[in-house]
Coordinates of C-alpha atoms in Angstrom, one line a residue:
M1 CA -30.7 -28.8 -2.2
T2 CA -32.6 -26.0 -3.9
K3 CA -32.6 -25.6 -7.6
A4 CA -30.6 -22.4 -7.3
N5 CA -27.9 -24.2 -5.2
Q6 CA -27.9 -27.1 -7.5
G7 CA -27.4 -24.8 -10.5
A8 CA -24.5 -23.0 -8.7
E9 CA -22.9 -26.4 -7.9
E10 CA -23.1 -27.4 -11.5
R11 CA -21.5 -24.2 -12.7
Y12 CA -18.7 -24.6 -10.1
A13 CA -18.0 -28.1 -11.2
A14 CA -18.0 -27.2 -14.9
A15 CA -15.5 -24.3 -14.2
A16 CA -13.2 -26.5 -12.2
A17 CA -13.3 -29.2 -14.8
N18 CA -12.3 -26.8 -17.5
C19 CA -9.3 -25.6 -15.4
T20 CA -8.1 -29.2 -14.7
A21 CA -8.5 -30.1 -18.3
E22 CA -6.2 -27.2 -19.4
H23 CA -3.6 -27.6 -16.7
T24 CA -1.9 -30.4 -14.8
F25 CA -2.0 -30.3 -11.0
P26 CA -0.3 -32.5 -8.4
P27 CA -2.4 -34.4 -6.0
K28 CA -4.3 -32.1 -3.7
L29 CA -2.9 -32.4 -0.2
S30 CA -4.4 -31.0 3.0
G31 CA -3.4 -29.7 6.4
W32 CA 0.1 -30.7 7.6
E33 CA 0.8 -32.8 4.5
F34 CA 0.4 -29.8 2.3
Y35 CA 2.5 -27.7 4.7
K36 CA 5.3 -30.2 4.6
S37 CA 5.1 -30.4 0.8
I38 CA 6.0 -26.7 0.4
G39 CA 9.0 -27.0 2.8
S40 CA 7.3 -26.3 6.2
P41 CA 7.9 -22.5 5.9
K42 CA 8.5 -20.8 9.3
Y43 CA 9.1 -17.2 7.9
V44 CA 6.3 -15.7 6.0
V45 CA 5.8 -12.4 4.2
A46 CA 2.3 -11.1 4.5
P47 CA -0.1 -10.1 1.7
M48 CA 0.2 -6.3 1.4
V49 CA -1.8 -4.2 -1.1
D50 CA 0.6 -2.6 -3.7
Q51 CA 3.6 -3.7 -1.6
S52 CA 4.2 -7.4 -1.7
E53 CA 4.7 -7.3 -5.5
L54 CA 7.1 -9.6 -7.3
A55 CA 10.2 -7.5 -6.9
W56 CA 9.7 -7.2 -3.2
R57 CA 9.0 -10.9 -2.9
I58 CA 12.3 -11.7 -4.7
L59 CA 14.2 -9.4 -2.3
S60 CA 12.5 -10.9 0.8
R61 CA 13.3 -14.4 -0.3
R62 CA 17.0 -13.5 -0.6
Y63 CA 16.8 -12.7 3.1
N64 CA 15.3 -16.0 4.3
S65 CA 11.6 -15.4 3.7
Q66 CA 10.3 -19.0 3.0
L67 CA 6.7 -18.3 1.9
C68 CA 5.3 -15.1 0.3
Y69 CA 1.8 -13.9 -0.4
T70 CA 0.8 -11.8 -3.4
P71 CA -0.9 -8.5 -2.7
M72 CA -4.6 -8.7 -2.0
F73 CA -6.8 -8.8 -5.2
N74 CA -10.5 -8.0 -5.5
A75 CA -11.9 -11.4 -6.7
K76 CA -14.8 -10.0 -8.7
I77 CA -12.7 -7.4 -10.6
F78 CA -10.0 -10.0 -11.1
A79 CA -12.4 -12.5 -12.6
K80 CA -14.2 -9.9 -14.8
E81 CA -11.4 -7.6 -16.1
E82 CA -8.4 -8.8 -18.1
K83 CA -6.8 -5.3 -17.7
Y84 CA -6.9 -5.6 -13.9
R85 CA -5.3 -9.0 -14.1
D86 CA -2.5 -7.9 -16.4
E87 CA -1.8 -4.9 -14.2
H88 CA -1.7 -6.7 -10.9
W89 CA -0.4 -10.1 -11.8
V90 CA 2.8 -9.7 -13.9
G91 CA 3.2 -12.7 -16.1
L92 CA -0.2 -14.3 -15.8
K93 CA -1.1 -13.7 -19.4
N94 CA 2.0 -15.5 -20.7
S95 CA 1.7 -18.3 -18.1
L96 CA 4.7 -17.2 -16.0
G97 CA 2.6 -16.8 -12.9
G98 CA 4.3 -14.2 -10.8
G99 CA 8.0 -14.9 -10.8
G100 CA 7.7 -18.5 -12.2
P101 CA 9.5 -21.3 -10.4
N102 CA 11.7 -18.9 -8.5
D103 CA 8.7 -17.3 -6.8
R104 CA 7.5 -20.3 -5.0
P105 CA 6.0 -21.3 -2.6
L106 CA 3.4 -18.5 -3.3
F107 CA -0.1 -18.0 -2.0
T108 CA -2.5 -15.7 -3.8
Q109 CA -4.9 -13.7 -1.6
F110 CA -8.3 -12.5 -2.6
C111 CA -10.9 -10.4 -0.9
A112 CA -14.5 -11.5 -1.7
N113 CA -18.0 -11.9 -0.5
D114 CA -19.4 -14.1 -3.2
P115 CA -18.4 -17.7 -3.6
E116 CA -18.9 -17.8 -7.4
W117 CA -16.7 -14.8 -8.2
L118 CA -14.1 -16.0 -5.7
L119 CA -14.0 -19.4 -7.4
Q120 CA -13.7 -17.9 -10.9
A121 CA -10.8 -15.7 -9.8
A122 CA -9.1 -18.6 -7.9
L123 CA -9.3 -20.9 -10.9
L124 CA -7.4 -18.3 -13.0
V125 CA -4.4 -18.3 -10.7
A126 CA -4.5 -21.9 -9.5
P127 CA -1.9 -23.1 -12.1
Y128 CA 0.6 -20.5 -11.0
C129 CA 0.6 -20.6 -7.2
D130 CA 0.5 -23.1 -4.4
A131 CA -2.7 -22.1 -2.5
V132 CA -5.4 -19.4 -2.6
D133 CA -5.9 -17.4 0.6
I134 CA -9.1 -15.6 1.6
N135 CA -8.7 -12.2 3.3
L136 CA -10.8 -12.1 6.4
G137 CA -8.7 -9.6 8.3
C138 CA -8.5 -6.3 6.4
P139 CA -9.7 -3.6 8.8
Q140 CA -9.7 -0.6 6.5
H141 CA -12.7 1.6 5.7
I142 CA -12.7 0.4 2.1
A143 CA -13.3 -3.1 3.4
R144 CA -16.3 -1.9 5.3
R145 CA -17.7 -0.3 2.2
G146 CA -16.8 -3.3 0.0
H147 CA -18.2 -5.7 2.6
Y148 CA -15.1 -8.0 2.8
G149 CA -12.1 -8.6 5.0
S150 CA -12.7 -8.3 8.8
F151 CA -16.2 -6.9 8.1
L152 CA -17.3 -10.4 7.4
M153 CA -16.4 -11.6 10.9
E154 CA -20.1 -11.7 12.0
D155 CA -21.3 -13.5 8.8
W156 CA -20.1 -17.0 9.5
P157 CA -22.4 -18.7 7.0
L158 CA -21.0 -16.6 4.1
I159 CA -17.4 -17.3 5.2
A160 CA -18.1 -21.0 5.5
S161 CA -19.7 -21.0 2.0
M162 CA -16.7 -19.3 0.4
I163 CA -14.1 -21.5 2.0
S164 CA -16.1 -24.8 1.4
T165 CA -16.7 -23.8 -2.3
L166 CA -12.9 -23.5 -2.9
H167 CA -12.1 -26.5 -0.8
K168 CA -14.5 -28.6 -2.9
H169 CA -13.8 -27.3 -6.4
L170 CA -10.4 -25.7 -6.4
P171 CA -7.5 -28.1 -7.5
I172 CA -5.2 -26.5 -4.9
P173 CA -5.7 -25.9 -1.2
V174 CA -7.5 -22.9 0.3
T175 CA -6.2 -21.0 3.3
A176 CA -7.5 -18.1 5.4
K177 CA -6.2 -15.1 7.4
I178 CA -8.3 -13.9 10.3
R179 CA -8.4 -11.4 13.1
V180 CA -9.4 -12.0 16.7
F181 CA -12.6 -11.1 18.6
P182 CA -12.5 -9.3 22.0
E183 CA -13.6 -12.6 23.5
A184 CA -11.1 -15.4 23.5
E185 CA -13.9 -18.1 23.4
K186 CA -15.5 -16.5 20.3
T187 CA -12.1 -16.3 18.6
V188 CA -11.5 -20.0 19.2
A189 CA -15.0 -20.9 17.9
Y190 CA -14.4 -18.7 14.9
A191 CA -11.1 -20.4 14.1
K192 CA -12.7 -23.8 14.4
M193 CA -15.5 -22.8 12.0
V194 CA -12.9 -21.6 9.4
V195 CA -10.9 -24.8 9.6
E196 CA -14.0 -27.1 9.5
A197 CA -15.1 -25.3 6.4
G198 CA -11.9 -26.4 4.6
A199 CA -9.1 -23.9 5.3
Q200 CA -5.8 -25.9 5.2
I201 CA -3.6 -23.3 6.8
L202 CA -4.8 -20.6 9.2
V203 CA -3.1 -17.3 9.8
V204 CA -4.2 -15.5 13.0
H205 CA -3.5 -11.8 13.3
G206 CA -3.7 -11.1 17.1
R207 CA -5.4 -7.7 16.8
L208 CA -9.1 -6.6 16.8
R209 CA -10.8 -5.1 13.8
E210 CA -10.6 -1.6 15.3
M211 CA -6.8 -1.8 15.9
K212 CA -5.3 0.0 12.9
G213 CA -3.3 3.2 12.2
H214 CA -2.6 5.1 15.3
L215 CA -4.8 2.7 17.3
T216 CA -2.8 -0.4 16.2
G217 CA -1.7 -1.3 19.7
V218 CA -0.2 -4.7 20.7
A219 CA -1.2 -8.0 19.2
D220 CA -2.6 -10.6 21.6
W221 CA -0.3 -13.6 21.4
E222 CA -2.3 -15.4 24.1
K223 CA -5.4 -15.6 21.8
I224 CA -3.2 -16.9 19.0
R225 CA -1.9 -19.6 21.4
M226 CA -5.4 -20.6 22.3
V227 CA -6.3 -21.0 18.6
Q228 CA -3.1 -23.0 18.0
E229 CA -4.1 -25.3 20.9
A230 CA -7.6 -25.7 19.5
V231 CA -6.9 -26.4 15.8
G232 CA -3.1 -26.8 15.5
H233 CA -3.4 -30.6 15.5
L234 CA -5.6 -30.3 12.3
V235 CA -3.9 -27.5 10.3
P236 CA -0.7 -25.4 10.7
V237 CA -1.4 -22.1 12.5
I238 CA 0.8 -19.1 11.6
A239 CA 1.1 -16.1 14.0
N240 CA 0.9 -12.5 12.8
G241 CA 1.6 -9.4 14.9
N242 CA 4.3 -7.7 17.0
I243 CA 7.2 -8.8 14.9
L244 CA 9.6 -5.8 15.0
Y245 CA 13.0 -7.4 15.3
H246 CA 14.5 -10.7 14.3
E247 CA 14.6 -11.7 17.9
D248 CA 10.8 -11.4 18.1
V249 CA 10.4 -14.2 15.6
E250 CA 11.7 -17.0 17.9
R251 CA 10.0 -15.4 20.9
C252 CA 6.7 -15.5 19.1
L253 CA 7.1 -19.1 18.0
K254 CA 7.9 -20.1 21.6
Q255 CA 5.0 -18.2 23.2
T256 CA 2.3 -19.2 20.7
G257 CA 3.5 -22.7 19.7
C258 CA 2.7 -21.8 16.1
A259 CA 4.2 -23.4 13.0
G260 CA 5.4 -20.1 11.6
V261 CA 5.4 -16.3 11.9
M262 CA 4.1 -13.8 9.4
S263 CA 5.6 -10.3 9.1
A264 CA 3.9 -7.3 7.3
E265 CA 5.2 -3.9 8.5
G266 CA 8.3 -5.3 10.0
N267 CA 9.2 -6.7 6.5
L268 CA 8.4 -3.4 4.8
Y269 CA 10.9 -1.5 6.9
N270 CA 13.5 -4.3 7.0
P271 CA 13.1 -6.9 4.3
A272 CA 16.0 -8.8 6.1
I273 CA 13.9 -9.2 9.3
F274 CA 14.1 -13.0 9.1
T275 CA 18.0 -12.8 9.3
P276 CA 20.0 -11.7 12.2
G277 CA 21.4 -8.2 12.3
H278 CA 20.5 -4.9 10.7
P279 CA 21.9 -4.3 7.2
E280 CA 22.6 -0.8 5.9
S281 CA 19.5 0.6 4.3
W282 CA 21.4 1.8 1.2
R283 CA 22.5 -1.8 0.5
L284 CA 18.9 -3.0 0.6
A285 CA 17.8 -0.1 -1.6
E286 CA 20.4 -0.8 -4.2
E287 CA 19.5 -4.4 -4.3
Y288 CA 15.8 -3.7 -4.6
L289 CA 16.3 -1.1 -7.4
T290 CA 18.4 -3.6 -9.4
I291 CA 15.5 -6.1 -9.2
C292 CA 13.0 -3.4 -10.2
D293 CA 15.1 -2.5 -13.2
E294 CA 15.0 -6.1 -14.3
L295 CA 11.2 -6.5 -13.8
D296 CA 10.1 -3.0 -14.8
T297 CA 8.3 -2.5 -11.5
K298 CA 5.8 0.3 -11.1
I299 CA 7.3 3.6 -10.1
A300 CA 4.7 4.1 -7.3
Y301 CA 5.6 0.7 -5.7
T302 CA 9.3 1.4 -5.9
R303 CA 9.0 4.9 -4.4
G304 CA 6.9 3.6 -1.6
H305 CA 9.4 0.9 -0.6
L306 CA 12.3 3.4 -0.7
F307 CA 10.5 5.7 1.7
K308 CA 10.1 2.9 4.2
I309 CA 13.7 1.5 3.8
F310 CA 15.2 4.9 4.2
R311 CA 12.7 6.2 6.8
P312 CA 15.3 6.8 9.6
S313 CA 17.8 8.2 7.2
L314 CA 15.4 10.6 5.6
N315 CA 14.6 12.0 9.1
V316 CA 18.2 13.2 9.2
H317 CA 18.7 14.1 5.5
T318 CA 15.3 15.8 5.0
D319 CA 16.3 17.5 1.8
L320 CA 16.5 14.2 0.0
R321 CA 13.1 13.2 1.4
S322 CA 11.3 15.9 -0.6
E323 CA 13.4 15.0 -3.7
L324 CA 12.4 11.4 -3.4
G325 CA 8.7 12.4 -3.2
L326 CA 9.0 14.2 -6.5
T327 CA 10.7 11.4 -8.4
N328 CA 8.9 9.9 -11.4
S329 CA 11.6 7.6 -12.8
R330 CA 13.9 4.9 -11.5
E331 CA 16.9 6.8 -12.8
A332 CA 16.0 9.6 -10.4
M333 CA 15.6 7.1 -7.6
W334 CA 19.0 5.7 -8.3
E335 CA 20.5 9.2 -8.1
I336 CA 18.9 9.9 -4.7
T337 CA 20.0 6.5 -3.5
R338 CA 23.6 7.2 -4.5
K339 CA 23.5 10.6 -2.8
L340 CA 22.1 9.2 0.4
K341 CA 24.6 6.3 0.3
E342 CA 27.5 8.8 0.2
R343 CA 26.0 10.7 3.2
L344 CA 25.3 7.6 5.2
I345 CA 28.7 6.1 4.7
K346 CA 30.2 9.4 5.9
D347 CA 27.8 9.5 8.9
E348 CA 28.9 6.0 9.8
D349 CA 32.6 6.8 9.5
N350 CA 32.2 10.0 11.6
S351 CA 30.3 8.0 14.2
R352 CA 33.1 5.4 14.4
L353 CA 35.9 8.0 14.6
S354 CA 34.1 9.8 17.4
G355 CA 33.9 6.6 19.4
E356 CA 30.1 6.5 19.4
S357 CA 28.6 3.1 20.2
F358 CA 25.0 1.9 19.9
E359 CA 25.6 -1.5 21.5
G360 CA 23.3 -2.1 24.4
R361 CA 21.5 1.3 24.1
V362 CA 17.8 1.3 24.6
D363 CA 15.0 3.9 24.7
E364 CA 12.6 4.6 27.6
Q365 CA 10.4 1.7 26.4
G366 CA 13.3 -0.7 26.3
F367 CA 13.6 -0.9 22.5
P368 CA 17.1 -0.9 20.9
I369 CA 18.5 2.5 19.7
L370 CA 19.9 1.9 16.3
P371 CA 21.9 4.3 14.0
H372 CA 19.9 5.9 11.2
W373 CA 21.9 4.3 8.4
V374 CA 20.6 0.7 9.1
A375 CA 17.2 -0.8 8.4
Q376 CA 14.9 -0.7 11.5
P377 CA 11.3 -0.9 12.5
Y378 CA 8.8 2.0 12.6
F379 CA 6.9 2.9 15.7
R380 CA 3.7 4.8 15.3
Q381 CA 3.4 7.7 17.7
P382 CA 0.3 7.6 19.9
M383 CA -2.6 9.6 18.7
P384 CA -3.2 12.8 20.8
P385 CA -6.3 12.4 23.0
Q386 CA -8.4 15.0 21.1
D387 CA -7.6 13.4 17.8
Q388 CA -8.4 10.0 19.1
K389 CA -11.8 11.2 20.2
K390 CA -12.4 12.5 16.6
E391 CA -11.2 9.2 15.2
E392 CA -13.6 7.2 17.4
A393 CA -16.4 9.6 16.6
G394 CA -15.7 9.2 12.9
A395 CA -15.7 5.4 13.2
A396 CA -19.0 5.5 15.1
A397 CA -20.5 7.7 12.4
A398 CA -19.3 5.4 9.6
A399 CA -20.7 2.4 11.5
A400 CA -24.0 4.1 11.9
D401 CA -24.0 5.1 8.2
D402 CA -23.5 1.4 7.3
G403 CA -26.4 0.3 9.5
E404 CA -24.3 -0.8 12.4
A405 CA -24.5 0.3 16.0
G406 CA -23.3 -0.5 19.5
P407 CA -20.1 -2.3 20.4
V408 CA -18.3 -4.5 17.9
S409 CA -19.6 -7.8 19.3
A410 CA -23.2 -6.5 19.1
R411 CA -23.2 -5.0 15.7
T412 CA -25.6 -6.2 13.1
T413 CA -24.5 -8.7 10.4
P414 CA -22.7 -6.8 7.6
A415 CA -25.1 -8.5 5.1
G416 CA -27.8 -6.3 6.5
S417 CA -26.2 -3.2 5.0
K418 CA -27.0 -1.8 1.6
R419 CA -24.0 -1.2 -0.6
N420 CA -23.3 -0.4 -4.2
A421 CA -23.0 -3.8 -5.9
E422 CA -20.1 -2.9 -8.1
T423 CA -18.1 -1.4 -5.3
A424 CA -18.7 -4.3 -3.0
G425 CA -18.4 -7.1 -5.5
H426 CA -21.6 -8.4 -4.1
H427 CA -25.3 -8.3 -5.2
D428 CA -27.8 -7.2 -2.6
D429 CA -31.1 -9.0 -3.1
G430 CA -33.0 -6.4 -1.1
E431 CA -33.0 -4.6 2.2
H432 CA -32.6 -6.9 5.2
E433 CA -34.0 -6.5 8.6
R434 CA -31.7 -4.7 11.1
T435 CA -31.2 -6.0 14.6
S436 CA -29.7 -2.7 15.9
N437 CA -31.4 -0.9 18.8
K438 CA -30.8 2.4 17.0
P439 CA -34.1 4.2 16.1
K440 CA -35.0 4.0 12.4
K441 CA -34.2 7.1 10.4
T442 CA -37.2 9.0 9.2
Q443 CA -37.6 10.0 5.5
N444 CA -36.7 13.6 6.3
N445 CA -33.3 12.9 8.0
K446 CA -32.3 9.8 6.1
K447 CA -28.9 10.4 4.5
T448 CA -28.8 10.1 0.7
K449 CA -26.2 7.7 -0.6
V450 CA -24.2 9.0 -3.4
V451 CA -22.8 6.7 -6.0
A452 CA -19.2 7.6 -6.6
D453 CA -18.1 8.7 -10.0
I454 CA -15.1 6.8 -11.5
C455 CA -12.0 8.8 -12.7
H456 CA -12.4 9.6 -16.4
S457 CA -8.8 8.7 -17.1
D458 CA -8.5 5.5 -19.2
I459 CA -5.8 4.0 -17.0
C460 CA -7.3 4.6 -13.5
R461 CA -10.1 3.0 -11.5
N462 CA -10.0 5.4 -8.5
T463 CA -12.9 7.6 -7.5
S464 CA -13.0 11.0 -9.1
S465 CA -12.9 14.0 -6.8
E466 CA -16.3 15.6 -6.4
K467 CA -15.2 19.2 -7.2
C468 CA -12.8 18.3 -10.0
I469 CA -13.8 20.1 -13.2
H470 CA -12.1 17.4 -15.3
H471 CA -13.8 14.5 -13.4
R472 CA -10.6 12.8 -12.4
C473 CA -8.8 11.8 -9.2
K474 CA -6.0 14.1 -7.9
N475 CA -3.1 12.4 -9.7
C476 CA -4.8 12.0 -13.0
C477 CA -6.2 15.5 -13.0
R478 CA -2.7 17.0 -12.5
L479 CA -1.3 14.8 -15.2
Y480 CA -4.1 15.9 -17.5
Q481 CA -3.6 19.6 -16.8
R482 CA 0.1 19.3 -17.6
S483 CA -0.7 17.4 -20.9
I484 CA -3.1 20.2 -22.0
D485 CA -1.0 23.0 -20.5
R486 CA -4.1 24.5 -18.8
Y487 CA -4.1 24.7 -15.0
D488 CA -7.7 25.6 -14.3
C489 CA -8.9 23.0 -11.8
P490 CA -9.4 24.8 -8.4
S491 CA -9.6 21.4 -6.6
H492 CA -6.3 20.1 -7.9
A493 CA -4.4 23.3 -8.5
I494 CA -0.7 23.2 -9.6
N495 CA 0.3 26.7 -8.4
S496 CA 3.8 26.5 -9.6
M497 CA 2.9 25.7 -13.1
R498 CA 0.0 28.2 -13.1
K499 CA 2.3 31.0 -12.0
L500 CA 5.0 30.0 -14.5
K501 CA 2.5 30.2 -17.3
E502 CA 1.3 33.6 -16.1
R503 CA 4.9 34.9 -16.0
R504 CA 5.3 33.6 -19.6
Q505 CA 2.2 35.4 -20.7
E506 CA 3.4 38.6 -19.0
D507 CA 6.7 38.3 -20.7
N508 CA 5.0 37.9 -24.1
E509 CA 2.8 40.9 -23.4
S510 CA 5.7 43.1 -22.2
S511 CA 7.8 42.2 -25.3
L512 CA 5.6 44.8 -27.2
L513 CA 6.8 47.6 -24.9
P514 CA 9.2 50.3 -26.2
R515 CA 13.0 49.9 -25.6
V516 CA 15.5 52.5 -24.6
D517 CA 19.3 52.2 -24.6
S518 CA 20.7 51.8 -21.1
Q519 CA 23.0 54.8 -21.6
E520 CA 19.9 57.0 -22.2
A521 CA 18.2 56.0 -19.0
I522 CA 18.1 59.0 -16.7
G523 CA 20.3 58.4 -13.7
A524 CA 20.9 54.8 -14.9
V525 CA 17.2 54.1 -14.1
A526 CA 14.7 53.3 -16.9
L527 CA 11.2 54.6 -16.9
D528 CA 8.5 52.3 -15.6
G529 CA 7.5 49.7 -18.2
M530 CA 10.4 50.2 -20.6
F531 CA 12.9 47.5 -21.6
V532 CA 16.5 48.6 -21.2
E533 CA 19.2 47.5 -23.7
P534 CA 22.3 46.3 -21.9
S535 CA 25.5 48.2 -22.3
D536 CA 28.1 47.1 -24.8
E537 CA 30.2 45.6 -21.9
L538 CA 27.3 43.4 -20.8
K539 CA 26.4 42.5 -24.4
E540 CA 29.8 40.8 -24.6
G541 CA 28.7 38.5 -21.7
D542 CA 30.9 40.3 -19.1
V543 CA 29.5 40.7 -15.6
A544 CA 29.8 44.1 -14.0
E545 CA 31.4 44.2 -10.7
S546 CA 29.3 44.8 -7.6
D547 CA 30.0 45.0 -4.0
S548 CA 26.7 43.6 -2.9
P549 CA 25.3 40.1 -3.4
E550 CA 22.1 41.6 -4.8
G551 CA 24.1 43.4 -7.4
E552 CA 26.0 40.3 -8.4
M553 CA 22.8 38.4 -8.9
A554 CA 21.2 41.2 -10.9
E555 CA 24.3 41.7 -13.1
S556 CA 24.6 37.9 -13.6
D557 CA 20.9 37.7 -14.7
S558 CA 21.5 40.6 -17.2
A559 CA 24.5 38.8 -18.7
K560 CA 22.4 35.8 -19.4
S561 CA 19.7 37.6 -21.4
D562 CA 19.7 40.1 -24.3
R563 CA 17.5 42.5 -22.4
C564 CA 16.0 43.0 -19.0
L565 CA 12.9 44.7 -17.6
I566 CA 13.4 47.2 -14.9
L567 CA 10.3 47.3 -12.7

């Protein structure tokens, strides 16, 4: 062992000793013994960024979810910044740990690419959860830039190092969530490596790294079955992917032989997916809003969940969709929920009275046709061929920009790419040799990497927009413009507020114009630019009769003000 490795091991041991000295932990179990100790959960809610928060976990547990994951946290930021911890882990500061005893069993998931930062973050949450999970499956572009998630799939030594570090020093078990490779044999070898490194539960998402968004496609249960057969005797394997309806759960368990099933999007659109039937969406929304009121859940989280629960309903009652998008308080969300509830109950009654039946109805793909007032899965529409080509070209360009080339299985190790250390949560010791066949870029055509500027708002960690004159992200810039009542950012313009302010300024300027009595106006029409005093009848608040709708509106407006400007 080198001196550097020896020094790291000593730091790990000291940090773990401090944690065990401050908190009491039960005996550390492994594999199937650990799985049985937490109740042998079959129905699992996936880790979802900004979506598997405490309120949503509580709702899901009421509908037979037996194990829940926290949202994914960035291990380095979590370990370094107390503000980030307080914002993303409600109750950690006062030792509640998520939802306390009612929020168990609970796994905390981290993304990371450095064993030391990962251990530091894991030790902070160890007293308040049952296991720490390592995200090895995130396929999003931010994971590519940050060098974590599924973009570690080629760096097996780093993955093994992170898992073994937690397995050796963490007082609770470590688990992992992975994606599959195109080759079944490589997928099985990858799973064996993860388990041998110390993962005590393995979640396998049966999709490739490129399968996301409109390119999501169908998960490969056969590869999950092969992983189960290879390592299932050592640790429990949980299947993830293709869970749209409650009936899919048992079908997946039967075809893969796994110990449990994990649901992500299926749970978001129907938190009762682990129970038979399809509850009314408004019932779920009311129950969720009640929980949010008790926990003071973030407005953005709440709004996002309501959009998913009500998705089929809002496709019918589109006016409420725009209203929901503009809400900034739970009171407003309650009001929209009550409005939609009344409409959906009426829709259901009308459907029943008309004799309409949805029993046994299926679409052209064989999926059940359900009424819009019940919770149901969301099906992404296939991407048009021209857009798909653009998407693939963009992905190829991004891969080339990160120092990757060729097919997925032939790309260079992600450790060979240079990245901003703060963004990636990983320190690059230097430029590594690339194994790609792509010609090296010359000094003239080499693309300059720009370090992103962080939003200047005190409460935001997003990247600021490049052309924003206030150096903020979109949301923060608009909030800032409203607070200073100056709408001058061309990149984040609020046209409605700018026009309102301009009208106010015009009204102030026009108040200096001369007035004439309405009876003195020649032919009942004032001269351009003159204010007209209303007649005595209108001054008393009466509305003059008019045969035309335009006249009624004009007269009504006159009655509401002391004077009007005839243009």
